[in-house]
Amino acid sequence: MSAWRAAGLNYINYSNIAARLLRKALKPDLRAQASRRDDSHIRFTKWINGKPEKVAEKI
């Protein structure tokens, strides 16, 4: 089992945390450029029997 799964995270949450930490570690001139990529939105939709049930949450 991977460490992020053992910590109770899904892959999306794990990759968002890792990307945020990497951007904070960059030099100031590169950090400003990378911070523009920090804004992204993902929607999770629950599917049952091949049909979307509802839009669950927006991250």
Coordinates of C-alpha atoms in Angstrom, one line a residue:
M1 CA 0.0 0.0 0.0
S2 CA 1.4 3.4 -0.9
A3 CA 2.0 6.0 1.8
W4 CA -0.6 8.4 0.5
R5 CA -3.2 5.7 0.5
A6 CA -2.3 4.7 4.0
A7 CA -2.6 8.3 5.1
G8 CA -6.3 8.3 3.9
L9 CA -5.7 10.4 0.8
N10 CA -6.9 9.8 -2.7
Y11 CA -4.4 10.4 -5.6
I12 CA -5.9 13.8 -6.5
N13 CA -5.5 15.1 -3.0
Y14 CA -2.0 13.7 -2.7
S15 CA -0.9 15.2 -6.0
N16 CA -2.4 18.6 -5.1
I17 CA -0.5 18.7 -1.8
A18 CA 2.8 17.6 -3.5
A19 CA 2.4 20.3 -6.2
R20 CA 1.7 23.0 -3.6
L21 CA 4.8 22.0 -1.6
L22 CA 6.9 22.0 -4.7
R23 CA 5.7 25.5 -5.7
K24 CA 6.6 26.8 -2.2
A25 CA 10.1 25.4 -2.5
L26 CA 10.9 27.3 -5.8
K27 CA 13.0 30.4 -6.0
P28 CA 10.9 33.6 -5.8
D29 CA 11.1 34.5 -9.5
L30 CA 9.9 31.0 -10.5
R31 CA 7.4 30.8 -7.7
A32 CA 5.3 33.6 -9.1
Q33 CA 5.2 31.9 -12.5
A34 CA 4.2 28.5 -10.9
S35 CA 1.6 30.0 -8.6
R36 CA -0.6 30.8 -11.6
R37 CA -0.9 27.0 -12.2
D38 CA -2.1 26.5 -8.6
D39 CA -5.7 27.5 -9.4
S40 CA -7.6 24.5 -10.8
H41 CA -10.9 23.0 -10.1
I42 CA -12.0 19.3 -10.3
R43 CA -15.6 18.0 -9.9
F44 CA -16.3 14.5 -8.7
T45 CA -19.5 13.0 -10.1
K46 CA -20.9 9.7 -8.7
W47 CA -22.0 7.3 -11.4
I48 CA -24.5 4.5 -10.8
N49 CA -25.5 2.0 -13.5
G50 CA -23.8 4.0 -16.2
K51 CA -25.6 7.3 -15.4
P52 CA -24.4 10.3 -13.3
E53 CA -26.2 10.5 -10.0
K54 CA -25.3 14.1 -9.1
V55 CA -22.3 16.4 -9.0
A56 CA -20.9 15.6 -5.6
E57 CA -18.3 18.2 -4.8
K58 CA -16.0 20.8 -6.3
I59 CA -12.4 20.9 -5.2

